[in-house]
Structures are given as C-alpha cells and as structure tokens.
Short mmCIF file of C-alpha atoms in Angstrom, two decimals:
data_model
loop_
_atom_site.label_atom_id
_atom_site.label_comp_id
_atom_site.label_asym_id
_atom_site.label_seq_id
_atom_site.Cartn_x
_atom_site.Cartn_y
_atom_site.Cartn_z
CA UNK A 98 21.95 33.64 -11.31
CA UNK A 99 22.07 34.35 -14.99
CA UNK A 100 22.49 30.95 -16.44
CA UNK A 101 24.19 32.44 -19.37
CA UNK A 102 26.78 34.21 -17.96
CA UNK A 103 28.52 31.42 -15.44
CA UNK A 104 31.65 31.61 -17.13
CA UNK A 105 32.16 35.38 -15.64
CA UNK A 106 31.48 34.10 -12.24
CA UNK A 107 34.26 33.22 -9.74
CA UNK A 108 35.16 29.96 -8.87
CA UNK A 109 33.69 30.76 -5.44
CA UNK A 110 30.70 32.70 -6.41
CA UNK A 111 29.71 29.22 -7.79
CA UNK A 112 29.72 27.16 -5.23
CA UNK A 113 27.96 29.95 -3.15
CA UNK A 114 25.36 29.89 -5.82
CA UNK A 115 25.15 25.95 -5.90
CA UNK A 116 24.69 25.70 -1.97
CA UNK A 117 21.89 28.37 -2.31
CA UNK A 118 20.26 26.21 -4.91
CA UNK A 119 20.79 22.75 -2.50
CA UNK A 120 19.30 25.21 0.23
CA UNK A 121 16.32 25.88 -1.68
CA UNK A 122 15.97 22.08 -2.98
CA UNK A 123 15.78 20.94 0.73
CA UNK A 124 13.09 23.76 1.71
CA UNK A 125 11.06 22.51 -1.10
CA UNK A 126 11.10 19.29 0.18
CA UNK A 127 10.35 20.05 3.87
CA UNK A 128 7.34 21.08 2.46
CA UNK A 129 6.63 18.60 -0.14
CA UNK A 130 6.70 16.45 3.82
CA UNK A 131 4.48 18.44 5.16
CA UNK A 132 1.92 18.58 2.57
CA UNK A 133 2.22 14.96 2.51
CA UNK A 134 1.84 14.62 6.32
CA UNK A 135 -1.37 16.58 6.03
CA UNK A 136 -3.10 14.59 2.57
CA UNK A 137 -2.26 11.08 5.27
CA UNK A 138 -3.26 12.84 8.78
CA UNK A 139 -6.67 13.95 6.38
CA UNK A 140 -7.10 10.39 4.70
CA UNK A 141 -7.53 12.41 1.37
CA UNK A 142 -6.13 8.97 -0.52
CA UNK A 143 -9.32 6.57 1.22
CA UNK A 144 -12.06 9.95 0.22
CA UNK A 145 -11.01 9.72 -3.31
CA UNK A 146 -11.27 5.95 -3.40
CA UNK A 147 -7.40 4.55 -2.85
CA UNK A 148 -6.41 2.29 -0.35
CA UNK A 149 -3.70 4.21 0.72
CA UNK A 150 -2.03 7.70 0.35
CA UNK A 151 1.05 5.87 -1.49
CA UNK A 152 -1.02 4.71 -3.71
CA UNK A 153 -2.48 7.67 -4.41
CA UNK A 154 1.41 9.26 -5.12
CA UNK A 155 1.83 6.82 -7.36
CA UNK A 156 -0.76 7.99 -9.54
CA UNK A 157 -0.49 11.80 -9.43
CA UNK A 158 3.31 12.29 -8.28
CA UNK A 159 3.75 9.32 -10.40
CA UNK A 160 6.39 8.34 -7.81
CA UNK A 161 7.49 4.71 -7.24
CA UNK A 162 5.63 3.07 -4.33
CA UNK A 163 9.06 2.88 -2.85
CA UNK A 164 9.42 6.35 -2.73
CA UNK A 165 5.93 7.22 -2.11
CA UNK A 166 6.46 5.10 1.62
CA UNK A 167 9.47 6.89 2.07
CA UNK A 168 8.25 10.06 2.05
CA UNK A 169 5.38 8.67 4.35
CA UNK A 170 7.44 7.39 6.78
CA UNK A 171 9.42 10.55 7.06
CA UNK A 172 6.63 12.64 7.12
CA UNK A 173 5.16 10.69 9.98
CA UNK A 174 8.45 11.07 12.22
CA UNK A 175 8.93 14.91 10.93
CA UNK A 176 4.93 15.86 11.52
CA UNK A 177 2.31 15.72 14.25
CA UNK A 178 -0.69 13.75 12.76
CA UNK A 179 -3.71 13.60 13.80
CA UNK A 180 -5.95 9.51 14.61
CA UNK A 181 -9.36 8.44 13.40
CA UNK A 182 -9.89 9.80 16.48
CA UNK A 183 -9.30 13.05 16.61
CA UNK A 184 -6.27 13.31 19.53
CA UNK A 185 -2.73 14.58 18.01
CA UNK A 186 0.30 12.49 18.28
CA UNK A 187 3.29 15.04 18.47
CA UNK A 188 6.10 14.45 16.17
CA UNK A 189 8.97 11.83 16.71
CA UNK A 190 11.64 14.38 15.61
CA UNK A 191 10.50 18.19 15.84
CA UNK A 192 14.15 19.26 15.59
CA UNK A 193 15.16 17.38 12.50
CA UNK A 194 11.51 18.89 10.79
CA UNK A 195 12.86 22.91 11.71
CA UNK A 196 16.48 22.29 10.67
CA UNK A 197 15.38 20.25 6.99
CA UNK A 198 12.67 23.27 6.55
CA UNK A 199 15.88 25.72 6.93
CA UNK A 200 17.65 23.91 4.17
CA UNK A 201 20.14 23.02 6.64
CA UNK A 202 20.05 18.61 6.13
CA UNK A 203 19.33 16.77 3.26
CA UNK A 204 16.77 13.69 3.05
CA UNK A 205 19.82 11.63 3.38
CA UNK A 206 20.27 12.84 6.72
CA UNK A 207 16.61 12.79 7.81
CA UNK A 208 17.00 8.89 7.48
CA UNK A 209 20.60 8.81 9.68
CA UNK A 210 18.64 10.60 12.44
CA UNK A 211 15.76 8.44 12.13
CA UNK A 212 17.53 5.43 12.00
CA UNK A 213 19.81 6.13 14.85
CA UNK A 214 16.70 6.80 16.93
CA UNK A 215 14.74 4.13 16.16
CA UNK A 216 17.45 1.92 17.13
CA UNK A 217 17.51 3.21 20.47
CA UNK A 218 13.66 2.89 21.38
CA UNK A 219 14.25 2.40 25.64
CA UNK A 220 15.54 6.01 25.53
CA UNK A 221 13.33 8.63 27.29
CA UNK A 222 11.54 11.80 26.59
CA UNK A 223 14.44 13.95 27.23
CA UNK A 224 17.08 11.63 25.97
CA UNK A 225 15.37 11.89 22.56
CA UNK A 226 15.87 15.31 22.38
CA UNK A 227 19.08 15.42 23.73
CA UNK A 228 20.65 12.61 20.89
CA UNK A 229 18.37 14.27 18.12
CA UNK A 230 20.10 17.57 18.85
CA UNK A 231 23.41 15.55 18.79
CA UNK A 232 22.76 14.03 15.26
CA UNK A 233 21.69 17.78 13.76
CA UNK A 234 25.15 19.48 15.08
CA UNK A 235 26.99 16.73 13.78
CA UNK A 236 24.84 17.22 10.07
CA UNK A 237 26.04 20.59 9.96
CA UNK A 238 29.58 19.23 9.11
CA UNK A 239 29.03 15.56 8.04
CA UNK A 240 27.52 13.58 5.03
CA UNK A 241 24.79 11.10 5.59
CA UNK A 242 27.03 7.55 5.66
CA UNK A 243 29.31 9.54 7.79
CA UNK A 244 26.50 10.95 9.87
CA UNK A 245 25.08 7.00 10.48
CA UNK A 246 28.58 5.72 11.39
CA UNK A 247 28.43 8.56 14.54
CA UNK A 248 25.05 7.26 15.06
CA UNK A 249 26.44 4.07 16.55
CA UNK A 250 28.50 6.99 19.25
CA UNK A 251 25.06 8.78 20.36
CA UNK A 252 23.90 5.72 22.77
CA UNK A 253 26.68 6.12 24.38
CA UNK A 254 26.64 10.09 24.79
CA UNK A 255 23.35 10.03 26.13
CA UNK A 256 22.98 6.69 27.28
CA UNK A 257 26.38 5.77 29.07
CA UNK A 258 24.26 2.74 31.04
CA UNK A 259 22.48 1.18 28.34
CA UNK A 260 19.21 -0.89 27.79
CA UNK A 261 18.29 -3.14 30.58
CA UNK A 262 19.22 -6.46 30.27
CA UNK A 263 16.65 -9.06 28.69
CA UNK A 264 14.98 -11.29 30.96
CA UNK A 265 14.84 -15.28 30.32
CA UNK A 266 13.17 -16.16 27.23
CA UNK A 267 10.42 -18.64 28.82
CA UNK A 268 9.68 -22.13 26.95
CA UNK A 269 7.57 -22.06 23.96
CA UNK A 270 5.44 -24.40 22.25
CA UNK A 271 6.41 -25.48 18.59
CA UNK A 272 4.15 -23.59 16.85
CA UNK A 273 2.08 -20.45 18.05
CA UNK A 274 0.51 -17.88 15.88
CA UNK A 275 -1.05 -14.54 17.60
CA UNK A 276 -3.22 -12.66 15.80
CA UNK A 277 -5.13 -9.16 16.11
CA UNK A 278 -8.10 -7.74 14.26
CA UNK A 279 -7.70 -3.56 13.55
CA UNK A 280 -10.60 -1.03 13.85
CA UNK A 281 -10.57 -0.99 9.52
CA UNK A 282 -10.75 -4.78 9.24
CA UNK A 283 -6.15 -5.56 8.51
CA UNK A 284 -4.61 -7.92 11.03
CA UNK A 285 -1.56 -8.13 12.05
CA UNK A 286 -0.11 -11.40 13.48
CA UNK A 287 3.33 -13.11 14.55
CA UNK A 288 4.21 -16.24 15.82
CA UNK A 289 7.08 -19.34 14.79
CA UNK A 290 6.56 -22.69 13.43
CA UNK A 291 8.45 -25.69 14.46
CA UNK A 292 11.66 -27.27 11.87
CA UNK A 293 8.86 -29.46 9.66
CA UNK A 294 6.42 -26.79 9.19
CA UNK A 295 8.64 -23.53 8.91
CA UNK A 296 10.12 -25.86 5.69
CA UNK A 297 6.81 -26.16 4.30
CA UNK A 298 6.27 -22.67 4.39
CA UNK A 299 9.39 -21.66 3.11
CA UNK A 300 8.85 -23.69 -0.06
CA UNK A 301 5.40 -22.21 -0.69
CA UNK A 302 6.24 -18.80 -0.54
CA UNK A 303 9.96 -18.88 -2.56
CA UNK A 304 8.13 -19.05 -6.09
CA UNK A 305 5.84 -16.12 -5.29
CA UNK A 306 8.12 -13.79 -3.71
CA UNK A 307 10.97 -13.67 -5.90
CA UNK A 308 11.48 -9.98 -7.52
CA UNK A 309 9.84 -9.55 -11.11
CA UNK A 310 11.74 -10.34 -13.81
CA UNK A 311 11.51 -7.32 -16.02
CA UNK A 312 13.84 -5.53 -13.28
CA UNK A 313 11.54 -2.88 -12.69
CA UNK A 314 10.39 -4.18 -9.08
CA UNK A 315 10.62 -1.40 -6.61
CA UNK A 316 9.64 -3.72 -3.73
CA UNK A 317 11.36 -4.43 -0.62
CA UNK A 318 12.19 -8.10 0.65
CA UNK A 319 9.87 -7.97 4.04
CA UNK A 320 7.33 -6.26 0.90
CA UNK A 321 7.91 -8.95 -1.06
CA UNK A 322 7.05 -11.84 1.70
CA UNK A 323 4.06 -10.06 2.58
CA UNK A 324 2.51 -10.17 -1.11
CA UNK A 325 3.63 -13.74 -1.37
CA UNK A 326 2.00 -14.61 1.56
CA UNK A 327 -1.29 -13.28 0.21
CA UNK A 328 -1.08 -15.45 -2.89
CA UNK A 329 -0.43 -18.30 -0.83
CA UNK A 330 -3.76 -17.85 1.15
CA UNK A 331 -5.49 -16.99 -2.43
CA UNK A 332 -4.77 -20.14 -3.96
CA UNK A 333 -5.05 -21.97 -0.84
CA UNK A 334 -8.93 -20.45 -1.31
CA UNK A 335 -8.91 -21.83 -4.48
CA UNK A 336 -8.34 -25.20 -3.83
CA UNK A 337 -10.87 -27.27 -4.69
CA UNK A 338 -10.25 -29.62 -1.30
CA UNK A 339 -10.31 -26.67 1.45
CA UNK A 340 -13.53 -28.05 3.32
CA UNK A 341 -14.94 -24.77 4.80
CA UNK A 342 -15.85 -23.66 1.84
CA UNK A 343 -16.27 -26.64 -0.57
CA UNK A 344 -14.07 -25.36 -3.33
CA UNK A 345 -16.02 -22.46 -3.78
CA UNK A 346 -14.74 -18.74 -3.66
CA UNK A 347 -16.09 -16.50 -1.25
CA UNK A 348 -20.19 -16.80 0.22
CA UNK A 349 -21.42 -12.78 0.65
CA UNK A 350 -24.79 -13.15 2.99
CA UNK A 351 -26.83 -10.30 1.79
CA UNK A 352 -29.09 -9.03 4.48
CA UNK A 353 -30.39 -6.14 2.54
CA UNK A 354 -32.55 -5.56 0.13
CA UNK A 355 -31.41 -6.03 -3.58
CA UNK A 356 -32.70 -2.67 -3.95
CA UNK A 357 -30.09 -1.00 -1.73
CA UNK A 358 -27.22 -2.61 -3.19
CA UNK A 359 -28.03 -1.29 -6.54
CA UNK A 360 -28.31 2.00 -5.48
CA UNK A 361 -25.00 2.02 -3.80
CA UNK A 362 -26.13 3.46 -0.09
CA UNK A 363 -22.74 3.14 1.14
CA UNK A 364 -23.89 3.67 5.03
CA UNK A 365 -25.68 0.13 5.20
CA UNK A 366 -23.90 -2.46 6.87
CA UNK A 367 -23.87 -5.97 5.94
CA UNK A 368 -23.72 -8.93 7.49
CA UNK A 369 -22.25 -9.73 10.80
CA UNK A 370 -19.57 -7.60 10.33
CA UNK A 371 -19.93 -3.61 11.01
CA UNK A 372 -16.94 -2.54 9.21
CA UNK A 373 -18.57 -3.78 5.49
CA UNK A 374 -20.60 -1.09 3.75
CA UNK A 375 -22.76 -1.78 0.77
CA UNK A 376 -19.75 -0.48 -1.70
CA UNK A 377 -17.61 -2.95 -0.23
CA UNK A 378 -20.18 -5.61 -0.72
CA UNK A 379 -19.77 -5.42 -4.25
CA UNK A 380 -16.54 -5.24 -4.68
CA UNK A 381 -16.30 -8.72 -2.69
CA UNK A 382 -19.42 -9.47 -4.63
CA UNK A 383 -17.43 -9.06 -7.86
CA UNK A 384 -16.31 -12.84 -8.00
CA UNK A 385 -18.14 -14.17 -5.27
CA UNK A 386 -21.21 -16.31 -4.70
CA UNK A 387 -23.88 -14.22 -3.60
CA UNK A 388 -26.56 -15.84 -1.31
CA UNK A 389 -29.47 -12.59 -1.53
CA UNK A 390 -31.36 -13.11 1.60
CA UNK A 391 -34.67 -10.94 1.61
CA UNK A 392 -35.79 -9.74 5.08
CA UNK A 393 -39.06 -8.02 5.89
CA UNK A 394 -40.06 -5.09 8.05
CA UNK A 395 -39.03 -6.90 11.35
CA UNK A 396 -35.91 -8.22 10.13
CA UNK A 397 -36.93 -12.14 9.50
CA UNK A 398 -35.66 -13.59 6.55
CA UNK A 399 -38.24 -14.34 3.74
CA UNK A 400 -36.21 -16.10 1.38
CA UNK A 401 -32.80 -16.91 0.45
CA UNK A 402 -31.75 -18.01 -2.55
CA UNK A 403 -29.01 -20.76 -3.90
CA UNK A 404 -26.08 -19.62 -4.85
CA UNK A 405 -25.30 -17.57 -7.74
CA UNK A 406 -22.93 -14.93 -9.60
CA UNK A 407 -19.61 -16.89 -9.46
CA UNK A 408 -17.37 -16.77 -12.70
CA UNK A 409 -18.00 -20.16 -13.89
CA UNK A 410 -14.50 -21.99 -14.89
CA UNK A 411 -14.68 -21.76 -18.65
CA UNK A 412 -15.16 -17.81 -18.37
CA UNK A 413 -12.29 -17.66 -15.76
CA UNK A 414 -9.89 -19.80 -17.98
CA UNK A 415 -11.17 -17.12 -20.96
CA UNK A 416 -10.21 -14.68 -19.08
CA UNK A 417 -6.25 -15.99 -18.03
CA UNK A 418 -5.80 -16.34 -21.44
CA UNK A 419 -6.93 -12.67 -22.26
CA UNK A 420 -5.91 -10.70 -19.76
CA UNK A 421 -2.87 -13.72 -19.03
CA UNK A 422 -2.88 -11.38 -15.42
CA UNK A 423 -4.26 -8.06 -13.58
CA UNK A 424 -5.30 -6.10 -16.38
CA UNK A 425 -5.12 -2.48 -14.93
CA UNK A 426 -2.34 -0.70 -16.31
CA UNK A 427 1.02 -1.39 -14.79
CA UNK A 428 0.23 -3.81 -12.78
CA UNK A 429 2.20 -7.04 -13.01
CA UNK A 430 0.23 -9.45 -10.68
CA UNK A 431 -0.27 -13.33 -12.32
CA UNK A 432 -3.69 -14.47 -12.76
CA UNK A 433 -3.97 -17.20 -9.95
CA UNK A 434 -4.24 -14.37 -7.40
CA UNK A 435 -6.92 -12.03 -9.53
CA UNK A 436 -10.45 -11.45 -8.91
CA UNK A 437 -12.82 -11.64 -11.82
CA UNK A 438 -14.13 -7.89 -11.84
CA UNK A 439 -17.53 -7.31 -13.86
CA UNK A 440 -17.50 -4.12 -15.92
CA UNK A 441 -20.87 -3.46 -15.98
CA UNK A 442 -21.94 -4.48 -12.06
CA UNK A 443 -23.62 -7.84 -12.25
CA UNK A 444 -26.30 -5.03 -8.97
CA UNK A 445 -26.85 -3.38 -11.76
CA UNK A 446 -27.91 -6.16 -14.77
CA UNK A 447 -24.16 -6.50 -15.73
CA UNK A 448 -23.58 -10.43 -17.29
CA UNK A 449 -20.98 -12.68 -16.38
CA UNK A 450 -19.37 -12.85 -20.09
CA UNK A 451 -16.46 -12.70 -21.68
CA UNK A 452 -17.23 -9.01 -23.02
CA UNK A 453 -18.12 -7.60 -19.39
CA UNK A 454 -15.55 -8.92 -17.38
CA UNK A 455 -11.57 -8.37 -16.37
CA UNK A 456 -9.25 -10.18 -13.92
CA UNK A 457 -7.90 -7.29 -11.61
CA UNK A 458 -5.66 -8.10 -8.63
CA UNK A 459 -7.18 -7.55 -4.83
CA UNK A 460 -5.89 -3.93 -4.78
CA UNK A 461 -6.68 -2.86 -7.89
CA UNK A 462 -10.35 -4.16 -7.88
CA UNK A 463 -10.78 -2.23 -4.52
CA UNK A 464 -9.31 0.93 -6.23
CA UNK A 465 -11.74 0.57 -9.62
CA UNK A 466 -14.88 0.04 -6.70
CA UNK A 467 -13.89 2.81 -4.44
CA UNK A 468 -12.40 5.76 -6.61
CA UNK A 469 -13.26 7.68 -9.80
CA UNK A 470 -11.35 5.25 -12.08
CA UNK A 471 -13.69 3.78 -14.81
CA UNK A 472 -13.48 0.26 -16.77
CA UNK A 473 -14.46 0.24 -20.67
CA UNK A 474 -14.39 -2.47 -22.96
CA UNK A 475 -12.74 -1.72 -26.34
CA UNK A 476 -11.78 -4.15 -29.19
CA UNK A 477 -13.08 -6.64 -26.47
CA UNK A 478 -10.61 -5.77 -23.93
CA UNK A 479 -10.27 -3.57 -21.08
CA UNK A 480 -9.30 -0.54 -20.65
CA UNK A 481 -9.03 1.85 -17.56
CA UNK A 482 -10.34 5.57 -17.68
CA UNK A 483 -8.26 7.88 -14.82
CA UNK A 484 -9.53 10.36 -12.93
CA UNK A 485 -8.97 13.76 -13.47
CA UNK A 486 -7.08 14.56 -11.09
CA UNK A 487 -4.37 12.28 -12.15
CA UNK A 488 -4.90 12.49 -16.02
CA UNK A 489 -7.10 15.67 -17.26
CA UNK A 490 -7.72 14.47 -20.44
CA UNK A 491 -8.72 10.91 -19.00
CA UNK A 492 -7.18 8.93 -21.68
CA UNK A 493 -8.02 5.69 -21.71
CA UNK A 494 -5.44 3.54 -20.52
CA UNK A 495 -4.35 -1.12 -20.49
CA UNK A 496 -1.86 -2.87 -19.39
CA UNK A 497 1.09 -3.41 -21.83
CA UNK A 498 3.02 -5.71 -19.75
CA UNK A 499 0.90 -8.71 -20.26
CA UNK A 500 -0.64 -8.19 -23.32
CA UNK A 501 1.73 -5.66 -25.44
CA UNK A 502 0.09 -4.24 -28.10
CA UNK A 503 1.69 -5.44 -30.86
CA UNK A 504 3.96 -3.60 -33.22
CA UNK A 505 2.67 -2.92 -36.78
CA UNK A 506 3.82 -4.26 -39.74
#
C-alpha cells in the first residue's frame, strides 16, 4: 500500500492492510528460525571460531545474547536438527513450525505452546500432538498471556488422569555432588549441600552474581549463577594456598614437539586428554605454565623442562590497572577472572610484556584463539580487529566500558 495515500483508505482497508503486514512479519521470522536451526544443526558458529552460535548472533545480528538463545531454543523445538552424529532428531512441535511459517501465530505464542508442553513432559507421542493442535486452534482467536492461562486447561483435555504419582524420596546423605563429563569436554553436575555448607556457598557466589550495574545486563538469574560460579572456581585457582597446584595457574604437559605447536597443526592431540588439539593448547597456554616435554621417535621423553611462560605478578598487576578488566570490546568481565592473553603468541617468539599482552575473559580468549578476530596494540593498548563477516571494513575496535576514552578538551 501506497504509504502516501493512507488517508484515502477506509478505516477497514487499514486494518486489512496492517494484518497483511503482521502476516508477512511472522513469515519472515519462521524463516529467520529456520535459517538459524540450520547455521546450529551445521555448527557454522564453532567452524568460524565461536564457542557458540549465540555468540556468533551477537556479533553479526548484533542481537542481545538473550535474544540470540531465544531464537535458539525455539528453533530447536520448531526444527529437526541433526547430532555430531549424524542421526536426525525430529522436531518437538512440527505443527506450531507450519502454522508460524503461515503467518498464522506470533513468537509470543510459539513460547505459550512451548511452555505448556514442556510442562507436561510424561505425556506421550500422540498426546503431544493432540494438546499442540489444541494450543494452535485456540491461537487463532487468543493473545499470548491469554493463550498460557488455557495452557494450564490442556492437561486436563488430553490428560484427564494425570502424571503418576511420585514414589518415596529415599534418604540422602548431607552432601552429594554428581557429575558427568560430555563428548566436547563441558560437565554438567547436580547435587545439595547440607545447612553449614549451602551458607558458605551462598555467600561466595552473592558478590559475583549480582546484575551489572550499568543496567545493560541481558542475563538471566540461573545465567547469572552459572557465571558466578565460574569466578568462584577461578579465584579459588588463584589462591595461593590450593595445594594441588601450589599457587600456580594452570601446568600444560606438552608432549609434542615445539615445532608443531608453532605451526598450529590443529589435528595433534595433547596430553592425556583426546579432546585438546594443538590450537587449544595455546589458548590454555596463554597464561599458563608450560612444562615442553621433548619425545623422540619412539615416544620416550628426552627432556622436560622447568616451568616457564606464566605472567609474572608485577606484569599481571600492570595489566589490572590497564585494562582494569576483559579488554575485548563490550565485554564487562572484572579482572580477577581474566586470562593474560599474549598478542604476539609467546609459540611464536611473542614476550611476556606489558606491550604484548591483554587480560581477556575465558570466552573471549577462546574466541580471539579460535576465530578470525585479530589483537593489535595501539597507543600501548589493545585493540580488536573483526572479521569480515561481521564488520567489512574491519575497524579496529576496545572496550569503552572500562577504560572510556576520554573526552577532549
């Protein structure tokens, strides 16, 4: 419709145009979902160096991570995707993908439906379908809070009987803590603590997992916890009374030749572990003490050397009051829980000064390591080159939130 000619329109002719336009909106973003589905089901965001495909958003949708793991998590339920593996997992909710690529329901209502569902998880195959199909005729004729509130009716449409009851809850010890390993090296874990210790670990996570002042935190609470946690168990490295490792940062046990890991052969494992590959090394290696072992042709260690490589504490205490936190742009991360990143690789003749190094937070010094982002010192301070792909000009770019430039005179 002629934009400059609404005021001849009727007063119904524009509505019928606006719902055409809302039509069109939601199409879009059915497929905005599905392209997302397939960059995740690909792992385009771990080829071009990111830990994740939200991350990657971030950067060239320039989305907010909560966004970006919103539109994940409905394009997982709306999307067959495919494992490491190859096998297909079939989507959670086929109907809701057709009737949201029709323009028919809104995002809104995509996360009614999935939340109803999800908090019926004992309900079959055919029960599924049968309550999804529920939610979409209701969505032709409600709006998302009202669609939710009839979410709370569906169980009992399709499920008159209800979950089975739960059996006894068996006596537990005070404190228990299960934890398991995944295929790409995460964990997850869950357990309780007894009254004493669930206090003490209360009071160690409050100061780290409050929301950042500025007001710009995008972060959920369960979000929140979980970065806490991982300062916690950063400075809890740092301490200079932990006893398996003396005070010291992390030991890397190079059982390759110094050769390799300057020429970045990223198929060679390391170590005891078979998930770590020679680019991975040197991330870790980044503010680590490196112990080179040299093997010869039948594996049998020649020589290992003492330790060396470690930011040594006067460069480290430089460097907080520099960089005063993670110096990659945006990022808002305190300096107790940064790694000290050398610019030039200390594999590659790099020194471990002032000029050459940059405190970067844990996921930002995987992302420099792994993707096409580059690190350049200027004015003696860092500054972060982005690929092309989110910045085609690759302007450099620092971090204005700890160390604002400041304004002129």
């Amino acid at each position: 419709m002629d934009t400059t000619v609404l005021w001849q329109t009727s007063d119904a002719e524009l509505v019928d145009a606006h719902t055409a336009v809302v039509q069109r909106r939601r199409q879009i973003y059915a497929e905005e979902l599905r392209l997302v589905a397939e960059m995740e089901s690909r792992g385009v965001a771990t080829k071009l160096g990111y830990s994740n495909t939200a991350a990657l958003l971030m950067h060239t949708a320039r989305l907010s991570r909560t966004e970006a793991r919103h539109q994940l998590a409905q394009a997982a339920d709306l999307h067959a995707t495919t494992t490491p593996t190859g096998s297909v997992i079939d989507p959670a909710l086929p109907q809701t993908a057709e009737a949201l690529a029709r323009g028919e329901v809104d995002s809104e209502h995509v996360d009614a439906i999935r939340k109803t569902l999800a908090d019926l998880p004992h309900l079959d195959a055919e029960q599924r379908a049968t309550a999804e199909h529920v939610m979409l005729t209701r969505a032709a004729e409600d709006d998302p809070k009202a669609l939710l509130r009839f979410g709370a009716r569906v169980r009992d449409i399709v499920d008159p009987d209800g979950p089975p009851p739960p059996e006894e809850e068996p006596t537990r010890p005070e404190r228990m803590l299960r934890r398991h390993t995944r295929r790409d090296g995460s964990m997850e874990f869950k357990g309780h603590l007894d009254l004493e210790s669930a206090q003490l670990f209360e009071n160690l996570l409050k100061p780290f997992e409050k929301p950042h002042p500025e007001g710009n935190d995008t972060r959920g609470y369960a979000e929140r916890a979980g970065d806490a946690f991982a300062d916690v168990l950063r400075m809890a490295a740092n301490c200079p009374d932990v006893p398996a490792h003396n005070g010291v940062r992390t030991e890397v046990a190079v059982t390759i030749s110094f050769e390799q890991l300057q020429q970045s052969l990223d198929d060679v494992l390391l170590s005891s572990d078979p998930r770590m590959t020679a680019r991975e090394a040197r991330r870790l290696a980044c503010d680590a003490h490196i112990l080179p072992a040299v093997l010869d042709g039948d594996s049998k260690p020649l020589d290992v050397a003492v330790p060396a490589y470690a930011a040594p504490a006067h460069i480290r205490r430089g460097l907080y009051l520099r960089d005063k936190g993670c110096a990659f742009p945006g990022c808002e991360r305190p300096g107790s829980v940064c790694d000290a990143h050398h610019v030039a690789h200390w594999a590659q003749g790099g020194p471990t000064t002032m000029d050459n190094m940059a405190l970067l937070c844990p996921q930002h010094h995987r992302l420099v390591h792994n993707s096409d982002w580059a690190v350049k010192m200027i004015d003696e301070r860092p500054w972060f080159i982005p690929p092309t792909y989110v910045d085609a000009s690759r302007t450099p770019r620092r971090n204005h939130i700890h160390t604002p430039i400041p304004s002129a005179a």
